[in-house]
Coordinates of C-alpha atoms in Angstrom, one line a residue:
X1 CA 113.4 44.6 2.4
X2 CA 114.1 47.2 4.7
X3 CA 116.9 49.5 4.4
X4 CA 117.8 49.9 8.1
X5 CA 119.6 47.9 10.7
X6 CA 118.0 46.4 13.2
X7 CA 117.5 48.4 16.6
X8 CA 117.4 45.9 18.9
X9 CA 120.8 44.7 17.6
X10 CA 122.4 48.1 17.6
X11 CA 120.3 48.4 21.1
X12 CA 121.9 45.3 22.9
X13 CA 125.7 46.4 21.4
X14 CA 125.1 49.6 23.4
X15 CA 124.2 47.6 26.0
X16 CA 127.4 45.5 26.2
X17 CA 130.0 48.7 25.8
X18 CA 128.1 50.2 28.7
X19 CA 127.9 47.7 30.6
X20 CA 132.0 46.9 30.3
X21 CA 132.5 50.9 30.6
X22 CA 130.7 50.2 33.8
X23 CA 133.1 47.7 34.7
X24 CA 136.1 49.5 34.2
X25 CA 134.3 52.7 36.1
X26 CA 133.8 50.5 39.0
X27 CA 137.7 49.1 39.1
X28 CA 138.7 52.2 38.6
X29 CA 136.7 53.6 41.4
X30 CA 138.0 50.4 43.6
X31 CA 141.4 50.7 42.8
X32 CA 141.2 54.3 44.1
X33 CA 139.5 53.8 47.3
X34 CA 142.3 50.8 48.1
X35 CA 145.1 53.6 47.8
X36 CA 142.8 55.9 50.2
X37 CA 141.4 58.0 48.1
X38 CA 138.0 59.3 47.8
X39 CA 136.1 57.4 45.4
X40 CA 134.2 60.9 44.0
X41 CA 132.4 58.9 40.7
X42 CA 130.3 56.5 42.9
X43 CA 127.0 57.6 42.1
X44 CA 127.6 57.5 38.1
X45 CA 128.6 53.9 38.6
X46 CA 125.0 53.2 40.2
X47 CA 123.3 54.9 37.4
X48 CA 121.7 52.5 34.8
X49 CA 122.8 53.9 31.1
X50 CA 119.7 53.6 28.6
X51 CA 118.6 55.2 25.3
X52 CA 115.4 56.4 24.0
X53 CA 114.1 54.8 20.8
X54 CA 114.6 58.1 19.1
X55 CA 117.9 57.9 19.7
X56 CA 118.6 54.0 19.1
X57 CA 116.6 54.8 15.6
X58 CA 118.8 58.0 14.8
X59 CA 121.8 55.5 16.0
X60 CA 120.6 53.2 13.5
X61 CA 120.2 55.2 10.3
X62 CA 123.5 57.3 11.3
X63 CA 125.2 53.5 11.0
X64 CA 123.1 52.8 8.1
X65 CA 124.7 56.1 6.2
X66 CA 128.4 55.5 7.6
X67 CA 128.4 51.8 6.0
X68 CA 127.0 52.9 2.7
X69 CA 129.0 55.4 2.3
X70 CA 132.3 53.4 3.0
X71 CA 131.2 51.2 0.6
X72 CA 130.4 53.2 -2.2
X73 CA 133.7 55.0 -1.4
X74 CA 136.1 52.0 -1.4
X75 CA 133.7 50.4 -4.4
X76 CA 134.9 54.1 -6.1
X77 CA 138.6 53.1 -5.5
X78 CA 138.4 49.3 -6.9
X79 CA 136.8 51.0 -10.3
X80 CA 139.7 53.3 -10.5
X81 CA 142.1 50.7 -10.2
X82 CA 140.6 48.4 -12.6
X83 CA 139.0 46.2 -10.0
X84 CA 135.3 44.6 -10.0
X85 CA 135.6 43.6 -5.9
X86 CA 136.2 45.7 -3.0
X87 CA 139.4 44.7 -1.1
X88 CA 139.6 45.4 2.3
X89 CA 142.8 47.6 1.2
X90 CA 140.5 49.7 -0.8
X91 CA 138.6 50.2 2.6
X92 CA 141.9 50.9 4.5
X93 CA 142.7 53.8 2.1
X94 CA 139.1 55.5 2.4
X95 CA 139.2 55.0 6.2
X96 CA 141.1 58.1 7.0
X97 CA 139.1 60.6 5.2
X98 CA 135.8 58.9 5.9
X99 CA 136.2 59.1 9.9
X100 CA 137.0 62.9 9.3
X101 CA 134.0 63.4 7.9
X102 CA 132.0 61.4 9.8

């Protein structure tokens, strides 16, 4: 079994923020140009966003690392309170700390 997520997943949820980031970008640049102002960011909202598969794979493992090590960090917690199962309060006290040093 392989280790990794998959990249076309991870691939097509890149694909959905960016295209809704698009779709705020190009409100945003609407409501502007209805109030009279110059719509300055119209040329980023043309631009298609993509990633090369060095970057999806890096993407990938980086994801890979965060989720096992949230894991092993809230499975650390549950032992030191007695506990065989990782409640999601266990991950909601390692959250903090973990996000830092992510």
């Amino acid at each position: 079994m392989e280790n990794n997520f998959d990249q076309d997943l991870i691939y097509a949820i890149f694909r959905t923020v960016w295209s809704k980031k698009a779709i705020e970008r190009e409100k945003n640049v609407d409501d502007e140009t209805s109030k009279g102002e110059e719509g300055a960011g119209t040329s980023k909202k043309n631009r298609p966003t993509s990633a090369n598969s060095n970057a999806v794979k890096l993407s990938c493992e980086k994801l890979r690392l965060f989720v096992s090590e949230a894991v092993h960090r809230a499975a650390t917690i549950a032992e030191a309170e007695g506990g065989n199962k990782i409640e999601a309060t266990h991950l909601e006290r390692i959250l903090p700390q973990l996000l830092l040093d992510f």
